[in-house]
Short mmCIF file of C-alpha atoms in Angstrom, two decimals:
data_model
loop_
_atom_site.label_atom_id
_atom_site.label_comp_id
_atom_site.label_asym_id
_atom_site.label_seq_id
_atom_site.Cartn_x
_atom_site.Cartn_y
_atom_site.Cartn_z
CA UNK A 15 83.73 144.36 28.83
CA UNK A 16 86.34 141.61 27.80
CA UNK A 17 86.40 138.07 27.68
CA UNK A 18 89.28 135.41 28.51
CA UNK A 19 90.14 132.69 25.52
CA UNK A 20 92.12 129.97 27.03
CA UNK A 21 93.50 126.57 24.80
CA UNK A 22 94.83 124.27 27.07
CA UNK A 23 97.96 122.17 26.00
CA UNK A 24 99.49 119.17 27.14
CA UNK A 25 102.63 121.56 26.79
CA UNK A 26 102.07 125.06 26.81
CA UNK A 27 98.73 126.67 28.09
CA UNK A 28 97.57 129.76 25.57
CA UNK A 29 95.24 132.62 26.86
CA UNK A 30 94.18 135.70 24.85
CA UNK A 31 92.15 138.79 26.37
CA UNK A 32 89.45 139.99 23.63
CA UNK A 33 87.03 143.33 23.98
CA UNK A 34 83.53 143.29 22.77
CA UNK A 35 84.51 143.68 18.84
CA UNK A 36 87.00 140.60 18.67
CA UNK A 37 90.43 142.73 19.08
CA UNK A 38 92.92 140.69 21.17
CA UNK A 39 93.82 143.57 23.96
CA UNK A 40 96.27 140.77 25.48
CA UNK A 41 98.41 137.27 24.92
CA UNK A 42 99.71 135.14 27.83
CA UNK A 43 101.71 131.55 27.67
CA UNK A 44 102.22 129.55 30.55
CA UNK A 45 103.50 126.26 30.72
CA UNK A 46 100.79 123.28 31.28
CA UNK A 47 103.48 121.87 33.77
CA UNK A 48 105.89 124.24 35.48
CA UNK A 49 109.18 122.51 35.73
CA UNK A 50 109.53 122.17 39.45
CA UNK A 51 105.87 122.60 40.19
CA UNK A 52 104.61 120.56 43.17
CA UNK A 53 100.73 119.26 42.54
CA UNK A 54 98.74 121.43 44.65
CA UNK A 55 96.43 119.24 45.69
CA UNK A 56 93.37 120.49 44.43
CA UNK A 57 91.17 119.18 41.49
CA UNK A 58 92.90 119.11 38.44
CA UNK A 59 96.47 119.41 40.11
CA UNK A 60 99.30 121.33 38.17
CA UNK A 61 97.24 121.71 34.94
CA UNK A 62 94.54 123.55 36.07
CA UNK A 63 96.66 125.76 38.55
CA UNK A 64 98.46 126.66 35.48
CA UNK A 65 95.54 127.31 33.82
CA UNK A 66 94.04 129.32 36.88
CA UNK A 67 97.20 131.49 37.13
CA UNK A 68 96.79 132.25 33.01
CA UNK A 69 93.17 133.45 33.75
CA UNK A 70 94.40 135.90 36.67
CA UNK A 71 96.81 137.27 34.75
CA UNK A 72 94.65 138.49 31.69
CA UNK A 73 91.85 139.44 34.12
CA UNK A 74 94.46 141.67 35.74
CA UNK A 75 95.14 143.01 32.63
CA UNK A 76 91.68 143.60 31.62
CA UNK A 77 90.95 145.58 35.12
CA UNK A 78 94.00 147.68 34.21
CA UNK A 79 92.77 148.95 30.91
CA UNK A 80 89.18 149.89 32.40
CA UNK A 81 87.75 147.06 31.62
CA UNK A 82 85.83 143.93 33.99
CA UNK A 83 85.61 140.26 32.59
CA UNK A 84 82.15 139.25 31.56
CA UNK A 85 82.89 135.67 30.27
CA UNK A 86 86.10 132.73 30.00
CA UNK A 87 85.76 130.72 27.09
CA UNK A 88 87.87 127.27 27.39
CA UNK A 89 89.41 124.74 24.95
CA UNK A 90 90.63 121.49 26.44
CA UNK A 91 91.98 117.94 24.96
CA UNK A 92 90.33 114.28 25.57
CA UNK A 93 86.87 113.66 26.13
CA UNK A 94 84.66 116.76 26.83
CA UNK A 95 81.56 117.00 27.81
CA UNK A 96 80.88 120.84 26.69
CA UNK A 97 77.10 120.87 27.62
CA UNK A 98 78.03 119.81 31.76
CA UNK A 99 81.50 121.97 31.88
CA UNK A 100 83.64 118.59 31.95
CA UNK A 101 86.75 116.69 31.28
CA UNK A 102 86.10 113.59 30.98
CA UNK A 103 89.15 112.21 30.22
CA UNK A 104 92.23 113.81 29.15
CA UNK A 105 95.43 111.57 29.28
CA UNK A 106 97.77 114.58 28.89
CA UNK A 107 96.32 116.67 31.40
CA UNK A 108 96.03 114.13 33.94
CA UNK A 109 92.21 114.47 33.82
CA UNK A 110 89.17 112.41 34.31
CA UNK A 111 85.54 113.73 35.56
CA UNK A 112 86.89 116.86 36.13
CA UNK A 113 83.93 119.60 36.13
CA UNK A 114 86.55 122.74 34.60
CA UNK A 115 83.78 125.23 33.89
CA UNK A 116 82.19 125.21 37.53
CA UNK A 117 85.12 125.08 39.09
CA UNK A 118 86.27 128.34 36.87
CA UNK A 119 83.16 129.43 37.24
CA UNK A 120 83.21 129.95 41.39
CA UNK A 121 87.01 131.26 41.19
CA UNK A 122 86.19 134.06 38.87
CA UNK A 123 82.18 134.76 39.06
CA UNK A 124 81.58 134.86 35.11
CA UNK A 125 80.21 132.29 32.68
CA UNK A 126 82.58 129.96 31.39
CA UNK A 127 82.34 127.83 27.87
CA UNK A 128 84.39 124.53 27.29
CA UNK A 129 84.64 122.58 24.38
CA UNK A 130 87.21 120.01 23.08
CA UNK A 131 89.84 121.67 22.01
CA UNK A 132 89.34 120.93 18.13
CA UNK A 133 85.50 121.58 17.96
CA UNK A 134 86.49 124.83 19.02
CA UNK A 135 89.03 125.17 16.60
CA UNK A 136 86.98 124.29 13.73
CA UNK A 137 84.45 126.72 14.98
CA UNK A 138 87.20 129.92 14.03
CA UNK A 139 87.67 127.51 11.24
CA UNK A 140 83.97 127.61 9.79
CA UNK A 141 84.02 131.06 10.53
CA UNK A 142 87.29 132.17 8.41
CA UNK A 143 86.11 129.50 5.54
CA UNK A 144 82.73 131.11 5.14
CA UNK A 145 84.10 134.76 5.53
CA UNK A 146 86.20 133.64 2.49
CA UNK A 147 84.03 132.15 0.53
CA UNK A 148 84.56 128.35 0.75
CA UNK A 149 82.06 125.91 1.56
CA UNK A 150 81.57 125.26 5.59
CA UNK A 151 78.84 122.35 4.57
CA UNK A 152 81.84 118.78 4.91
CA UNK A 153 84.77 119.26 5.74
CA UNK A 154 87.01 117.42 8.42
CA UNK A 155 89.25 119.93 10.55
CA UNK A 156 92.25 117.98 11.79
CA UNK A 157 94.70 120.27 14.51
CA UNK A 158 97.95 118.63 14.67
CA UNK A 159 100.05 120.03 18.02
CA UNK A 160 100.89 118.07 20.77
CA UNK A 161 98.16 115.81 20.41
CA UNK A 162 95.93 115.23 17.09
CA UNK A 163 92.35 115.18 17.18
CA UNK A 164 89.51 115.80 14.72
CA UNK A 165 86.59 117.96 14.15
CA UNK A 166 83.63 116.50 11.58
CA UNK A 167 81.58 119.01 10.34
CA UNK A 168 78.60 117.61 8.33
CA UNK A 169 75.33 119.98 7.24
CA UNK A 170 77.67 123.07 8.39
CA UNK A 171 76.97 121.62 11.75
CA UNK A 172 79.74 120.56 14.53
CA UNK A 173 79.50 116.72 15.50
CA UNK A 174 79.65 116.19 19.04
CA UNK A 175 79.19 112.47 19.48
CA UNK A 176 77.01 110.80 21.75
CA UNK A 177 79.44 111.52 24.89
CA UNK A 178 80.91 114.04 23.57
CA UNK A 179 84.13 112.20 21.72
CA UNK A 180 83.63 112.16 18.30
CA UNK A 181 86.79 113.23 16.53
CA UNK A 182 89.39 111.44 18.41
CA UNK A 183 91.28 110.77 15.08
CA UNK A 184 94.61 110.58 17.36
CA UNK A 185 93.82 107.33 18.56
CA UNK A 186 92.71 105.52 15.26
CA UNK A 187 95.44 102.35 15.33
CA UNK A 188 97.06 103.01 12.21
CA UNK A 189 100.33 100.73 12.10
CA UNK A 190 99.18 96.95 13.76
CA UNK A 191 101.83 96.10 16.48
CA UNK A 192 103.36 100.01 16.47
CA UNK A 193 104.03 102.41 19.18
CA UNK A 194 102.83 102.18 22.07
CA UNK A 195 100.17 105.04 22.68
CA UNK A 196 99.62 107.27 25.65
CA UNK A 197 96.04 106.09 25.77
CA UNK A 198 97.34 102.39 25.75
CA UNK A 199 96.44 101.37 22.31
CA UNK A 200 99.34 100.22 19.63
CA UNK A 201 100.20 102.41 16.45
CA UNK A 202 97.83 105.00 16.79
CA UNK A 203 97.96 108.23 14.05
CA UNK A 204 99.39 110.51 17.48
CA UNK A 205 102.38 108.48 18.04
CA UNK A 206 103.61 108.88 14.58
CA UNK A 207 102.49 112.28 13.53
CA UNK A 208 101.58 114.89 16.50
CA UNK A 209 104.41 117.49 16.87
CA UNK A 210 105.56 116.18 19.52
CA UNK A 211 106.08 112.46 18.38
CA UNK A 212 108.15 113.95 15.54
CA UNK A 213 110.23 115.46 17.11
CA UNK A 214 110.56 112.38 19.70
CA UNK A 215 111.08 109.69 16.99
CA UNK A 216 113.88 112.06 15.82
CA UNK A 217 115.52 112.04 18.37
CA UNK A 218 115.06 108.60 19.32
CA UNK A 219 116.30 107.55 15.70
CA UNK A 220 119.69 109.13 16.69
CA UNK A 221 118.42 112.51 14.70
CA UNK A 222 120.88 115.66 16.27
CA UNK A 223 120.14 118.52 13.92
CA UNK A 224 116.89 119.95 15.47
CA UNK A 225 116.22 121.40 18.70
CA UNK A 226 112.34 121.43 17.23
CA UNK A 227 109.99 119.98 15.94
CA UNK A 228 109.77 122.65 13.14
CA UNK A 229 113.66 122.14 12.36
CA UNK A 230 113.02 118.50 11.65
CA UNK A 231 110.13 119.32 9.06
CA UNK A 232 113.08 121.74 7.35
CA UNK A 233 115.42 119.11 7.91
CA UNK A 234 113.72 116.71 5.24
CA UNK A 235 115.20 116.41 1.75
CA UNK A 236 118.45 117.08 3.82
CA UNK A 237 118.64 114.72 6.75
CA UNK A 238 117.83 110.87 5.86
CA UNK A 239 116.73 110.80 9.91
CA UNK A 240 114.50 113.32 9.07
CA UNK A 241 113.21 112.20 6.00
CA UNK A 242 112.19 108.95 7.59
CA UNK A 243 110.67 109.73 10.41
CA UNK A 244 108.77 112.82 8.28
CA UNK A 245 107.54 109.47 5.78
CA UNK A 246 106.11 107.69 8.87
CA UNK A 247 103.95 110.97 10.25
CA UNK A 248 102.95 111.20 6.48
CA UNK A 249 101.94 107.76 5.83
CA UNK A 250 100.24 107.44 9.18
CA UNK A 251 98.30 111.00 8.36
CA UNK A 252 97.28 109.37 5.21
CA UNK A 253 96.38 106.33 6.14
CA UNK A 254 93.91 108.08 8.88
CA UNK A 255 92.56 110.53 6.25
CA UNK A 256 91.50 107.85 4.06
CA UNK A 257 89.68 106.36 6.81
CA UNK A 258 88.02 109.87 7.52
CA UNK A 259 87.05 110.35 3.33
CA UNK A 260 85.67 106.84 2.59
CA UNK A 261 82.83 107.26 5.89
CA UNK A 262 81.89 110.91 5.57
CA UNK A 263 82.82 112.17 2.30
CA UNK A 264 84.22 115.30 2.81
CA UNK A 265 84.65 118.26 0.74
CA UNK A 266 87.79 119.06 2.38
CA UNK A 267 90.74 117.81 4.97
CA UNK A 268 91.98 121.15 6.93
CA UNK A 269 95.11 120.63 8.32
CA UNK A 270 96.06 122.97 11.25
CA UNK A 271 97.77 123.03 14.47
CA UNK A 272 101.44 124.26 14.76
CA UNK A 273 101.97 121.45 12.47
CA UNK A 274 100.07 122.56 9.67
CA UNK A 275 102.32 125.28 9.70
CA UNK A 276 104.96 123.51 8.09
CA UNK A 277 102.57 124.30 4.78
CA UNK A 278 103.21 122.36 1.31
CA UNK A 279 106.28 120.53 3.06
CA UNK A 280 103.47 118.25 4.84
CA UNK A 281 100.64 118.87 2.36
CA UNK A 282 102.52 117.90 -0.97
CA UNK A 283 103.46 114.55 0.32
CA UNK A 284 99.98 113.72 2.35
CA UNK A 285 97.94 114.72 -0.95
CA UNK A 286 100.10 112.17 -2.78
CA UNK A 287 99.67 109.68 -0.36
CA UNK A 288 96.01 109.70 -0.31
CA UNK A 289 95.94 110.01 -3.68
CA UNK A 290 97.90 106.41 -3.64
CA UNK A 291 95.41 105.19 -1.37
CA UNK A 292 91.62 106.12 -2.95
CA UNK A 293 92.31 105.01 -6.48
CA UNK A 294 88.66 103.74 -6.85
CA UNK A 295 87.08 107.51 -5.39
CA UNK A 296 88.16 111.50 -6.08
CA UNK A 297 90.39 112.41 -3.45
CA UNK A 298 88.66 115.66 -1.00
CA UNK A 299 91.10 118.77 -1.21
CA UNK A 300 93.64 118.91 1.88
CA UNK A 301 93.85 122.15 2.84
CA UNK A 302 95.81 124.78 5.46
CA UNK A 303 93.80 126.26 7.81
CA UNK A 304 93.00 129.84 7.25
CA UNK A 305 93.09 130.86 10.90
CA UNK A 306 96.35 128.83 11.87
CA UNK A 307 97.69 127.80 14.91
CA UNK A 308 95.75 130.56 16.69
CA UNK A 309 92.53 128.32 15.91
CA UNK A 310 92.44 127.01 19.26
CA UNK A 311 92.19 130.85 20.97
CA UNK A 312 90.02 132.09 18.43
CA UNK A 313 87.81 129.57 18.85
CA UNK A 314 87.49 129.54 22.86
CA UNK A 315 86.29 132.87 22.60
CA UNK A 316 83.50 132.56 20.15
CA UNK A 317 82.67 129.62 22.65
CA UNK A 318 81.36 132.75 25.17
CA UNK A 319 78.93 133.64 22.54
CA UNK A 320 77.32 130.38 22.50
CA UNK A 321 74.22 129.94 25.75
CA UNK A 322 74.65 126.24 25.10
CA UNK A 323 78.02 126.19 26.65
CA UNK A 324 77.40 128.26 29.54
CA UNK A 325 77.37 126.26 33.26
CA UNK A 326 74.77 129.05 35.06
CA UNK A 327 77.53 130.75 37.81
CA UNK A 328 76.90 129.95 40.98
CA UNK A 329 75.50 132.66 43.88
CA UNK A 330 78.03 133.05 46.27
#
């Protein structure tokens, strides 16, 4: 028996094929949208075809070593509604009321589990934290990739919200009268510190020594482009995080995402900056993520494990 782990990106999508003990027997990338890819006219257009083709692959694979597919766990951005299977909004997918499990479900005949893309994250997250030791009581888990979201874990227990979209720490308005947002609002944290927003305001800012977004992050102390642009991520970060401490009193901020791989070169600076900022309070540690930016994968497929998430498949 295996199981399909899919973490859907508003750039890349990720799948991983895992066997019954948690070994990953398989890796796949696809891009979210194919560069010359025609919508195909069917619910959920380019993204989910992308998404569709990732899942055939790693099934294929998983006939070829012996053995069949007993479950697809799925992490998506926006607004999810895990308990019904649905998108209900996700502005870089191009998705609204879009019912992702059952339509998985009827292509491939096994459960599938969807979550928001950092709930499931934080899920590998609590895992890792407890196998090491730390506490997995409070603690804010905060993926920074393409988009940024946020994962509140209070009582060792995963907040959902009351339609599903607690967390969306992406869209807090951060900077009055700043960027203008992909979900319509004006200086929200995404538009000055998701991965892809660095790299953008970089380039924008006439920046012409990174091809990446990790280049710029190397770039700063060297690069007065980079430096600023790196300040305006931090201080917007910050600036969020405070928010996040002074309502839920954390233990701990966990940084993660592909961002969060940039390590002390984003942590030094955002510690110091919310250090600036809670004067009157202590200051929660901000953290790495022990899993990394494989949260997202890891966490779709302890989503199969969990009945709660699992549409019943339909009879043919």
């Amino acid at each position: 028996m295996a199981v399909v782990a899919v973490d859907i990106g508003g750039t890349t999508v990720k799948g991983a094929l895992f066997d019954a003990d948690g070994t990953v027997l398989d890796r796949a990338t696809v891009p979210t949208f194919p560069v010359g890819a025609t919508d195909p006219g069917l619910p959920g257009g380019v993204a989910l075809a992308a998404v569709t083709a990732l899942v055939d692959q790693l099934a294929a694979s998983a006939t070829a070593s012996g053995r069949s597919l007993s479950g697809i766990g799925l992490c998506s951005p926006g607004l999810v509604d895990a308990e019904r299977g649905r998108v209900a909004l996700a502005v870089n997918l191009g998705w609204s009321d879009l019912p992702v499990a059952d339509l998985l479900a009827d292509r491939f005949g096994v459960p599938v589990a969807l979550d928001h893309d950092a709930r499931a994250a934080a899920r590998a997250e609590r895992a890792a934290r407890g196998a090491a030791g730390r506490s997995v009581d409070e603690f804010v888990f905060i993926p920074i990739g393409t988009g940024i979201a946020a994962t509140i874990v209070t009582g060792g227990a995963i907040v959902h919200g009351a339609t599903g979209g607690a967390g969306e720490f992406g869209h807090v308005p951060v900077v009055p009268g700043g960027e203008l947002c992909t979900c319509g609002q004006h200086g929200c944290v995404e538009v000055y510190a998701s991965a892809g927003n660095v790299l953008r305001r970089y380039r924008e800012a006439g920046g012409a020594l990174a091809a990446n977004t990790r280049e710029v992050t190397e770039l700063v102390g060297t690069d007065p482009v980079a430096d600023r642009v790196w300040h305006d991520a931090v201080d917007a970060l910050a600036t969020g995080v405070v928010m996040l401490t002074a309502v839920l009193d954390p233990n701990a901020i966990v940084i993660g995402g592909g961002l969060g791989e940039a390590g002390e070169r984003l942590l030094a600076p955002l510690r110091a900056a919310v250090a600036e900022r809670l004067q009157w309070r202590s200051v929660p540690a901000i953290e790495q993520s022990l899993v990394g930016a494989g949260a997202g994968l890891a966490g779709a497929a302890l989503l199969v494990n969990s009945p709660v998430h699992h549409p019943p498949v339909k009879e043919p």
